């Protein structure tokens, strides 16, 4: 089968398309013929050796997959050969075949095409777990989303609005913020041209925001935290900026605020029942037309490097998809 391979850590241009051996599922695993793989910002980090987890070289990147079941391992009863599915893996998705853990592989709803299904689980799963389980976002509260036009950011804007919050979207360009408004943002902040802390103060009439969703890190994290309301919850989702910020601990003390980690992958694998309940809710909302992933562009497998380069250069709004035929 064909697969994108990371043989050495480096930029997207260092990836290679190779022929590798076909795969065989073990017990409680599913072999999926991949039709689409959604790219996520961690993919740009993992190939450079900058992610929290470093797969043994060589490896195939890609986590968000949709396709057709080719074979099921022993003990898999909820899926059958020929069934259309979507799921997630730690890596391996940018290939014609991938092994998916059975508890991370779900029947694809008929109303979802393969690109949409490959856009769905990681972005919406992360954001819903963050807002519902970790941030306990309540109706009427104010949510600030940093990096709001990205894959997870835009899903957080959409879900925050659906959950009854006032949503403030923060991003680096007016074009990105315009998309956030289409997805339900009540107010916007361009943090390259506006002072983030002061803008939060103005938009909340001095109260501050109740929940901050931060997949970016870097220089804006502390300014955002300083704009937090008393008893606020700061959700640490990721570090797309590349820099892990250091928050002074007197800030959560003075504001009686919480810094809350969000690691959806660990939650999904270690608390699969709760993750399944979240996934079913998200799928219901999608079927009702309440959630709609924004697909920025679709690339062929051989153009994966170009797609990841576009993501590295912060040009992507919503999701990038690699289709596999």
Short mmCIF file of N, CA and C in Angstrom, two decimals, residues 36-201:
data_model
loop_
_atom_site.label_atom_id
_atom_site.label_comp_id
_atom_site.label_asym_id
_atom_site.label_seq_id
_atom_site.Cartn_x
_atom_site.Cartn_y
_atom_site.Cartn_z
N UNK A 36 -10.30 9.29 3.42
CA UNK A 36 -9.95 10.69 3.72
C UNK A 36 -9.27 10.75 5.07
N UNK A 37 -8.31 11.66 5.18
CA UNK A 37 -7.62 11.88 6.45
C UNK A 37 -7.59 13.38 6.72
N UNK A 38 -8.11 13.77 7.86
CA UNK A 38 -8.10 15.18 8.25
C UNK A 38 -6.77 15.54 8.89
N UNK A 39 -6.21 16.68 8.51
CA UNK A 39 -4.97 17.15 9.11
C UNK A 39 -5.27 18.02 10.32
N UNK A 40 -4.42 17.90 11.32
CA UNK A 40 -4.53 18.70 12.54
C UNK A 40 -3.17 19.32 12.84
N UNK A 41 -3.17 20.43 13.56
CA UNK A 41 -1.90 21.13 13.77
C UNK A 41 -0.83 20.24 14.41
N UNK A 42 -1.17 19.33 15.33
CA UNK A 42 -0.13 18.45 15.87
C UNK A 42 0.61 17.65 14.81
N UNK A 43 -0.02 17.42 13.65
CA UNK A 43 0.68 16.72 12.58
C UNK A 43 1.92 17.49 12.13
N UNK A 44 1.85 18.81 12.16
CA UNK A 44 3.00 19.62 11.75
C UNK A 44 4.12 19.56 12.80
N UNK A 45 3.75 19.28 14.04
CA UNK A 45 4.73 19.20 15.12
C UNK A 45 5.36 17.82 15.22
N UNK A 46 4.52 16.79 15.06
CA UNK A 46 5.01 15.42 15.26
C UNK A 46 6.07 15.05 14.24
N UNK A 47 5.97 15.59 13.00
CA UNK A 47 6.96 15.27 11.97
C UNK A 47 8.28 16.00 12.21
N UNK A 48 8.25 17.01 13.08
CA UNK A 48 9.48 17.74 13.43
C UNK A 48 10.08 17.27 14.74
N UNK A 49 9.42 16.31 15.40
CA UNK A 49 9.88 15.84 16.70
C UNK A 49 9.58 16.83 17.81
N UNK A 50 8.58 17.71 17.59
CA UNK A 50 8.27 18.76 18.56
C UNK A 50 7.01 18.48 19.35
N UNK A 51 6.36 17.35 19.11
CA UNK A 51 5.13 17.03 19.81
C UNK A 51 5.45 16.32 21.12
N UNK A 52 4.43 16.27 22.02
CA UNK A 52 4.65 15.64 23.32
C UNK A 52 5.01 14.16 23.19
N UNK A 53 4.52 13.53 22.11
CA UNK A 53 4.81 12.12 21.88
C UNK A 53 5.58 11.97 20.58
N UNK A 54 6.58 11.12 20.62
CA UNK A 54 7.45 10.93 19.45
C UNK A 54 7.40 9.48 19.02
N UNK A 55 6.62 9.17 17.96
CA UNK A 55 6.61 7.80 17.45
C UNK A 55 8.00 7.38 16.98
N UNK A 56 8.27 6.09 17.04
CA UNK A 56 9.56 5.58 16.58
C UNK A 56 9.66 5.76 15.07
N UNK A 57 10.77 6.30 14.61
CA UNK A 57 11.02 6.48 13.18
C UNK A 57 11.30 5.14 12.52
N UNK A 58 10.88 4.95 11.26
CA UNK A 58 10.00 5.82 10.47
C UNK A 58 8.54 5.58 10.87
N UNK A 59 7.70 6.56 10.60
CA UNK A 59 6.28 6.40 10.91
C UNK A 59 5.45 7.18 9.90
N UNK A 60 4.15 6.88 9.90
CA UNK A 60 3.20 7.58 9.05
C UNK A 60 2.36 8.51 9.92
N UNK A 61 2.36 9.82 9.64
CA UNK A 61 1.52 10.73 10.43
C UNK A 61 0.05 10.62 10.04
N UNK A 62 -0.79 11.40 10.71
CA UNK A 62 -2.22 11.44 10.39
C UNK A 62 -3.05 10.71 11.43
N UNK A 63 -4.09 11.38 11.95
CA UNK A 63 -4.88 10.82 13.05
C UNK A 63 -6.37 10.72 12.79
N UNK A 64 -6.94 11.65 12.04
CA UNK A 64 -8.39 11.75 11.82
C UNK A 64 -8.75 11.04 10.53
N UNK A 65 -9.37 9.86 10.59
CA UNK A 65 -9.56 9.07 9.38
C UNK A 65 -11.02 8.71 9.15
N UNK A 66 -11.35 8.50 7.87
CA UNK A 66 -12.65 7.98 7.48
C UNK A 66 -12.43 7.03 6.31
N UNK A 67 -13.17 5.92 6.30
CA UNK A 67 -12.97 4.95 5.23
C UNK A 67 -13.91 3.77 5.34
N UNK A 68 -13.45 2.63 4.83
CA UNK A 68 -14.28 1.42 4.76
C UNK A 68 -13.55 0.27 5.45
N UNK A 69 -14.27 -0.48 6.28
CA UNK A 69 -13.68 -1.60 6.99
C UNK A 69 -13.24 -2.68 6.01
N UNK A 70 -11.96 -3.08 6.09
CA UNK A 70 -11.44 -4.17 5.26
C UNK A 70 -11.39 -5.49 6.02
N UNK A 71 -11.14 -5.38 7.33
CA UNK A 71 -11.01 -6.59 8.14
C UNK A 71 -11.18 -6.20 9.60
N UNK A 72 -11.75 -7.10 10.40
CA UNK A 72 -11.89 -6.85 11.84
C UNK A 72 -11.12 -7.91 12.61
N UNK A 73 -10.52 -7.48 13.71
CA UNK A 73 -9.79 -8.41 14.55
C UNK A 73 -10.71 -9.15 15.50
N UNK A 74 -10.16 -10.10 16.20
CA UNK A 74 -10.91 -10.91 17.16
C UNK A 74 -11.53 -10.01 18.24
N UNK A 75 -12.79 -10.27 18.55
CA UNK A 75 -13.47 -9.53 19.61
C UNK A 75 -14.17 -8.27 19.17
N UNK A 76 -14.09 -7.92 17.88
CA UNK A 76 -14.78 -6.73 17.36
C UNK A 76 -16.17 -7.16 16.87
N UNK A 77 -17.20 -6.66 17.51
CA UNK A 77 -18.57 -7.08 17.17
C UNK A 77 -19.45 -5.95 16.64
N UNK A 78 -19.04 -4.69 16.83
CA UNK A 78 -19.92 -3.58 16.45
C UNK A 78 -19.68 -3.09 15.02
N UNK A 79 -18.69 -3.70 14.33
CA UNK A 79 -18.38 -3.30 12.96
C UNK A 79 -18.21 -4.54 12.09
N UNK A 80 -18.44 -4.37 10.78
CA UNK A 80 -18.30 -5.50 9.86
C UNK A 80 -17.59 -5.04 8.58
N UNK A 81 -17.06 -6.00 7.86
CA UNK A 81 -16.35 -5.71 6.61
C UNK A 81 -17.30 -5.02 5.62
N UNK A 82 -16.79 -3.96 4.99
CA UNK A 82 -17.58 -3.20 4.02
C UNK A 82 -18.30 -2.00 4.61
N UNK A 83 -18.29 -1.89 5.93
CA UNK A 83 -19.00 -0.79 6.59
C UNK A 83 -18.18 0.50 6.51
N UNK A 84 -18.87 1.62 6.25
CA UNK A 84 -18.20 2.92 6.23
C UNK A 84 -18.05 3.42 7.66
N UNK A 85 -16.84 3.86 8.02
CA UNK A 85 -16.54 4.23 9.40
C UNK A 85 -15.70 5.50 9.45
N UNK A 86 -15.60 6.07 10.65
CA UNK A 86 -14.62 7.11 10.92
C UNK A 86 -14.04 6.87 12.30
N UNK A 87 -12.83 7.38 12.52
CA UNK A 87 -12.17 7.11 13.80
C UNK A 87 -10.89 7.90 13.94
N UNK A 88 -10.14 7.57 14.97
CA UNK A 88 -8.89 8.30 15.21
C UNK A 88 -7.81 7.34 15.68
N UNK A 89 -6.58 7.71 15.35
CA UNK A 89 -5.41 6.92 15.71
C UNK A 89 -4.32 7.88 16.19
N UNK A 90 -3.33 7.36 16.89
CA UNK A 90 -2.22 8.21 17.34
C UNK A 90 -1.42 8.70 16.14
N UNK A 91 -1.25 7.85 15.14
CA UNK A 91 -0.59 8.19 13.88
C UNK A 91 -0.88 7.05 12.91
N UNK A 92 -0.58 7.27 11.62
CA UNK A 92 -0.78 6.23 10.64
C UNK A 92 -1.88 6.48 9.63
N UNK A 93 -2.59 7.61 9.75
CA UNK A 93 -3.76 7.86 8.92
C UNK A 93 -3.48 8.26 7.48
N UNK A 94 -2.30 8.77 7.20
CA UNK A 94 -1.99 9.25 5.84
C UNK A 94 -1.44 8.10 5.00
N UNK A 95 -2.34 7.14 4.76
CA UNK A 95 -1.97 5.92 4.05
C UNK A 95 -3.23 5.30 3.47
N UNK A 96 -3.04 4.33 2.59
CA UNK A 96 -4.20 3.65 2.00
C UNK A 96 -4.89 2.73 2.98
N UNK A 97 -4.17 2.29 4.02
CA UNK A 97 -4.75 1.46 5.08
C UNK A 97 -4.26 1.96 6.43
N UNK A 98 -5.09 1.75 7.46
CA UNK A 98 -4.68 2.10 8.81
C UNK A 98 -5.35 1.13 9.79
N UNK A 99 -4.65 0.82 10.86
CA UNK A 99 -5.22 0.03 11.95
C UNK A 99 -5.81 1.01 12.97
N UNK A 100 -7.10 0.83 13.29
CA UNK A 100 -7.79 1.69 14.24
C UNK A 100 -8.23 0.86 15.44
N UNK A 101 -7.96 1.31 16.69
CA UNK A 101 -8.49 0.59 17.85
C UNK A 101 -10.02 0.52 17.76
N UNK A 102 -10.58 -0.62 18.11
CA UNK A 102 -12.03 -0.82 17.95
C UNK A 102 -12.83 0.21 18.72
N UNK A 103 -12.33 0.64 19.90
CA UNK A 103 -13.09 1.62 20.70
C UNK A 103 -12.91 3.05 20.21
N UNK A 104 -12.14 3.22 19.13
CA UNK A 104 -11.96 4.54 18.53
C UNK A 104 -12.46 4.57 17.10
N UNK A 105 -13.27 3.59 16.73
CA UNK A 105 -13.78 3.46 15.37
C UNK A 105 -15.31 3.37 15.42
N UNK A 106 -15.98 4.24 14.68
CA UNK A 106 -17.43 4.38 14.77
C UNK A 106 -18.07 4.26 13.39
N UNK A 107 -19.30 3.73 13.31
CA UNK A 107 -20.02 3.75 12.04
C UNK A 107 -20.20 5.18 11.55
N UNK A 108 -19.92 5.41 10.27
CA UNK A 108 -20.06 6.76 9.70
C UNK A 108 -21.54 7.04 9.42
N UNK A 109 -22.07 8.14 9.95
CA UNK A 109 -23.46 8.48 9.64
C UNK A 109 -23.65 8.66 8.14
N UNK A 110 -24.77 8.22 7.60
CA UNK A 110 -24.97 8.29 6.15
C UNK A 110 -24.97 9.71 5.60
N UNK A 111 -25.33 10.71 6.43
CA UNK A 111 -25.38 12.08 5.93
C UNK A 111 -23.99 12.71 5.83
N UNK A 112 -22.96 12.04 6.35
CA UNK A 112 -21.60 12.55 6.29
C UNK A 112 -20.88 11.94 5.10
N UNK A 113 -20.24 12.77 4.26
CA UNK A 113 -19.33 12.22 3.26
C UNK A 113 -17.99 11.96 3.95
N UNK A 114 -17.07 11.33 3.23
CA UNK A 114 -15.79 10.97 3.85
C UNK A 114 -14.97 12.19 4.29
N UNK A 115 -14.85 13.26 3.49
CA UNK A 115 -14.11 14.44 3.97
C UNK A 115 -14.70 15.05 5.24
N UNK A 116 -16.02 15.13 5.31
CA UNK A 116 -16.66 15.67 6.52
C UNK A 116 -16.38 14.78 7.72
N UNK A 117 -16.50 13.47 7.53
CA UNK A 117 -16.26 12.54 8.63
C UNK A 117 -14.82 12.64 9.13
N UNK A 118 -13.87 12.86 8.21
CA UNK A 118 -12.47 12.98 8.59
C UNK A 118 -12.16 14.34 9.21
N UNK A 119 -13.13 15.24 9.17
CA UNK A 119 -12.96 16.57 9.78
C UNK A 119 -13.53 16.63 11.20
N UNK A 120 -14.19 15.58 11.62
CA UNK A 120 -15.13 15.71 12.72
C UNK A 120 -14.60 15.33 14.10
N UNK A 121 -14.10 14.10 14.23
CA UNK A 121 -13.90 13.55 15.57
C UNK A 121 -12.92 14.34 16.44
N UNK A 122 -11.74 14.62 15.93
CA UNK A 122 -10.73 15.24 16.78
C UNK A 122 -11.08 16.68 17.12
N UNK A 123 -11.55 17.44 16.14
CA UNK A 123 -11.87 18.85 16.40
C UNK A 123 -13.06 18.98 17.35
N UNK A 124 -14.18 18.37 16.97
CA UNK A 124 -15.38 18.50 17.80
C UNK A 124 -15.25 17.70 19.09
N UNK A 125 -14.58 16.54 19.02
CA UNK A 125 -14.38 15.76 20.24
C UNK A 125 -13.56 16.51 21.26
N UNK A 126 -12.47 17.14 20.80
CA UNK A 126 -11.62 17.94 21.70
C UNK A 126 -12.40 19.10 22.29
N UNK A 127 -13.11 19.83 21.45
CA UNK A 127 -13.78 21.05 21.92
C UNK A 127 -14.95 20.74 22.84
N UNK A 128 -15.69 19.70 22.53
CA UNK A 128 -16.83 19.37 23.39
C UNK A 128 -16.36 18.84 24.75
N UNK A 129 -15.34 18.00 24.73
CA UNK A 129 -14.75 17.54 25.99
C UNK A 129 -14.22 18.72 26.80
N UNK A 130 -13.56 19.65 26.11
CA UNK A 130 -13.00 20.82 26.80
C UNK A 130 -14.10 21.67 27.44
N UNK A 131 -15.10 22.02 26.64
CA UNK A 131 -16.13 22.95 27.12
C UNK A 131 -17.09 22.29 28.11
N UNK A 132 -17.47 21.05 27.85
CA UNK A 132 -18.46 20.37 28.70
C UNK A 132 -17.84 19.74 29.94
N UNK A 133 -16.80 18.93 29.74
CA UNK A 133 -16.25 18.14 30.85
C UNK A 133 -15.19 18.89 31.65
N UNK A 134 -14.36 19.66 31.00
CA UNK A 134 -13.26 20.33 31.69
C UNK A 134 -13.59 21.77 32.08
N UNK A 135 -14.25 22.50 31.19
CA UNK A 135 -14.58 23.89 31.49
C UNK A 135 -15.94 24.07 32.13
N UNK A 136 -16.79 23.06 32.05
CA UNK A 136 -18.16 23.10 32.60
C UNK A 136 -18.82 24.42 32.19
N UNK A 137 -18.78 24.70 30.90
CA UNK A 137 -19.36 25.94 30.36
C UNK A 137 -20.86 25.93 30.56
N UNK A 138 -21.38 27.00 31.17
CA UNK A 138 -22.81 27.09 31.46
C UNK A 138 -23.48 28.11 30.56
N UNK A 139 -24.75 27.90 30.31
CA UNK A 139 -25.53 28.83 29.51
C UNK A 139 -25.46 30.23 30.13
N UNK A 140 -25.25 31.23 29.30
CA UNK A 140 -25.17 32.60 29.77
C UNK A 140 -23.77 33.06 30.12
N UNK A 141 -22.80 32.13 30.19
CA UNK A 141 -21.43 32.54 30.47
C UNK A 141 -20.77 33.06 29.20
N UNK A 142 -19.59 33.68 29.39
CA UNK A 142 -18.84 34.22 28.27
C UNK A 142 -17.62 33.35 28.00
N UNK A 143 -17.46 32.95 26.75
CA UNK A 143 -16.35 32.10 26.31
C UNK A 143 -15.46 32.89 25.36
N UNK A 144 -14.15 32.87 25.62
CA UNK A 144 -13.16 33.45 24.71
C UNK A 144 -12.41 32.30 24.04
N UNK A 145 -12.37 32.31 22.71
CA UNK A 145 -11.65 31.29 21.95
C UNK A 145 -10.47 31.93 21.25
N UNK A 146 -9.26 31.50 21.59
CA UNK A 146 -8.06 31.95 20.90
C UNK A 146 -7.82 31.05 19.68
N UNK A 147 -7.16 31.58 18.66
CA UNK A 147 -6.97 30.80 17.44
C UNK A 147 -8.29 30.32 16.90
N UNK A 148 -9.28 31.21 16.89
CA UNK A 148 -10.67 30.80 16.71
C UNK A 148 -11.02 30.35 15.30
N UNK A 149 -10.17 30.59 14.32
CA UNK A 149 -10.50 30.18 12.95
C UNK A 149 -9.89 28.85 12.57
N UNK A 150 -9.08 28.26 13.46
CA UNK A 150 -8.48 26.97 13.16
C UNK A 150 -9.47 25.82 13.32
N UNK A 151 -9.00 24.61 13.10
CA UNK A 151 -9.89 23.46 13.16
C UNK A 151 -10.58 23.30 14.51
N UNK A 152 -9.79 23.24 15.59
CA UNK A 152 -10.41 23.10 16.91
C UNK A 152 -11.04 24.42 17.36
N UNK A 153 -10.42 25.54 17.02
CA UNK A 153 -10.95 26.84 17.44
C UNK A 153 -12.33 27.10 16.89
N UNK A 154 -12.53 26.83 15.60
CA UNK A 154 -13.82 27.08 14.98
C UNK A 154 -14.89 26.15 15.55
N UNK A 155 -14.50 24.91 15.85
CA UNK A 155 -15.46 23.99 16.47
C UNK A 155 -15.84 24.46 17.86
N UNK A 156 -14.90 25.09 18.58
CA UNK A 156 -15.21 25.62 19.91
C UNK A 156 -16.15 26.81 19.82
N UNK A 157 -15.97 27.66 18.81
CA UNK A 157 -16.90 28.78 18.59
C UNK A 157 -18.30 28.23 18.36
N UNK A 158 -18.40 27.27 17.47
CA UNK A 158 -19.69 26.70 17.09
C UNK A 158 -20.37 26.02 18.28
N UNK A 159 -19.60 25.21 19.02
CA UNK A 159 -20.16 24.50 20.17
C UNK A 159 -20.50 25.44 21.32
N UNK A 160 -19.63 26.43 21.55
CA UNK A 160 -19.90 27.39 22.63
C UNK A 160 -21.23 28.10 22.42
N UNK A 161 -21.47 28.51 21.17
CA UNK A 161 -22.74 29.17 20.85
C UNK A 161 -23.91 28.21 21.02
N UNK A 162 -23.73 26.97 20.59
CA UNK A 162 -24.78 25.96 20.71
C UNK A 162 -25.10 25.65 22.17
N UNK A 163 -24.09 25.78 23.05
CA UNK A 163 -24.27 25.50 24.47
C UNK A 163 -24.80 26.70 25.25
N UNK A 164 -25.06 27.80 24.54
CA UNK A 164 -25.72 28.94 25.17
C UNK A 164 -24.80 30.00 25.71
N UNK A 165 -23.54 29.99 25.33
CA UNK A 165 -22.59 30.99 25.82
C UNK A 165 -22.54 32.19 24.88
N UNK A 166 -22.08 33.32 25.43
CA UNK A 166 -21.67 34.45 24.59
C UNK A 166 -20.25 34.16 24.16
N UNK A 167 -19.98 34.15 22.86
CA UNK A 167 -18.69 33.72 22.33
C UNK A 167 -17.92 34.90 21.76
N UNK A 168 -16.69 35.08 22.26
CA UNK A 168 -15.76 36.06 21.72
C UNK A 168 -14.67 35.29 20.98
N UNK A 169 -14.53 35.54 19.70
CA UNK A 169 -13.52 34.87 18.89
C UNK A 169 -12.31 35.79 18.71
N UNK A 170 -11.12 35.24 18.95
CA UNK A 170 -9.88 35.99 18.76
C UNK A 170 -9.02 35.28 17.71
N UNK A 171 -8.55 36.03 16.72
CA UNK A 171 -7.71 35.48 15.66
C UNK A 171 -6.82 36.58 15.10
N UNK A 172 -5.99 36.21 14.11
CA UNK A 172 -4.93 37.12 13.67
C UNK A 172 -5.28 37.99 12.48
N UNK A 173 -6.40 37.72 11.79
CA UNK A 173 -6.78 38.55 10.64
C UNK A 173 -8.28 38.78 10.63
N UNK A 174 -8.69 39.85 9.97
CA UNK A 174 -10.12 40.15 9.85
C UNK A 174 -10.84 39.09 9.01
N UNK A 175 -10.14 38.52 8.02
CA UNK A 175 -10.75 37.46 7.20
C UNK A 175 -11.09 36.25 8.07
N UNK A 176 -10.18 35.87 8.94
CA UNK A 176 -10.43 34.74 9.84
C UNK A 176 -11.58 35.04 10.78
N UNK A 177 -11.63 36.26 11.28
CA UNK A 177 -12.70 36.64 12.21
C UNK A 177 -14.06 36.68 11.51
N UNK A 178 -14.07 37.03 10.24
CA UNK A 178 -15.32 37.02 9.49
C UNK A 178 -15.91 35.61 9.43
N UNK A 179 -15.04 34.61 9.24
CA UNK A 179 -15.51 33.22 9.25
C UNK A 179 -16.05 32.84 10.63
N UNK A 180 -15.38 33.31 11.68
CA UNK A 180 -15.84 33.02 13.04
C UNK A 180 -17.24 33.59 13.28
N UNK A 181 -17.50 34.75 12.72
CA UNK A 181 -18.84 35.33 12.86
C UNK A 181 -19.89 34.48 12.15
N UNK A 182 -19.51 33.92 11.00
CA UNK A 182 -20.42 33.02 10.29
C UNK A 182 -20.74 31.79 11.14
N UNK A 183 -19.81 31.40 12.00
CA UNK A 183 -19.99 30.23 12.84
C UNK A 183 -20.56 30.57 14.23
N UNK A 184 -21.01 31.81 14.41
CA UNK A 184 -21.76 32.14 15.61
C UNK A 184 -21.10 33.07 16.60
N UNK A 185 -19.87 33.53 16.34
CA UNK A 185 -19.21 34.42 17.29
C UNK A 185 -20.02 35.70 17.49
N UNK A 186 -20.22 36.08 18.75
CA UNK A 186 -20.96 37.31 19.07
C UNK A 186 -20.09 38.54 18.96
N UNK A 187 -18.79 38.36 19.20
CA UNK A 187 -17.85 39.49 19.14
C UNK A 187 -16.50 38.93 18.71
N UNK A 188 -15.63 39.81 18.22
CA UNK A 188 -14.33 39.36 17.72
C UNK A 188 -13.22 40.29 18.21
N UNK A 189 -12.02 39.73 18.28
CA UNK A 189 -10.81 40.50 18.61
C UNK A 189 -9.71 40.09 17.63
N UNK A 190 -9.16 41.05 16.93
CA UNK A 190 -7.99 40.82 16.09
C UNK A 190 -6.77 41.10 16.97
N UNK A 191 -6.12 40.04 17.45
CA UNK A 191 -5.07 40.28 18.44
C UNK A 191 -3.74 40.70 17.82
N UNK A 192 -3.69 40.90 16.51
CA UNK A 192 -2.50 41.52 15.93
C UNK A 192 -2.64 43.04 15.82
N UNK A 193 -3.88 43.53 15.87
CA UNK A 193 -4.11 44.98 15.76
C UNK A 193 -4.78 45.58 17.00
N UNK A 194 -5.30 44.72 17.88
CA UNK A 194 -5.98 45.21 19.08
C UNK A 194 -5.31 44.66 20.32
N UNK A 195 -5.39 45.40 21.41
CA UNK A 195 -4.87 44.94 22.69
C UNK A 195 -5.83 43.90 23.26
N UNK A 196 -5.36 42.69 23.45
CA UNK A 196 -6.24 41.58 23.83
C UNK A 196 -6.88 41.81 25.20
N UNK A 197 -6.09 42.15 26.18
CA UNK A 197 -6.62 42.35 27.54
C UNK A 197 -7.64 43.48 27.57
N UNK A 198 -7.31 44.60 26.94
CA UNK A 198 -8.23 45.75 26.95
C UNK A 198 -9.50 45.45 26.16
N UNK A 199 -9.36 44.73 25.07
CA UNK A 199 -10.54 44.38 24.27
C UNK A 199 -11.49 43.48 25.05
N UNK A 200 -10.92 42.54 25.80
CA UNK A 200 -11.76 41.68 26.64
C UNK A 200 -12.50 42.52 27.67
N UNK A 201 -11.79 43.47 28.27
CA UNK A 201 -12.39 44.33 29.29
C UNK A 201 -13.57 45.12 28.71
#
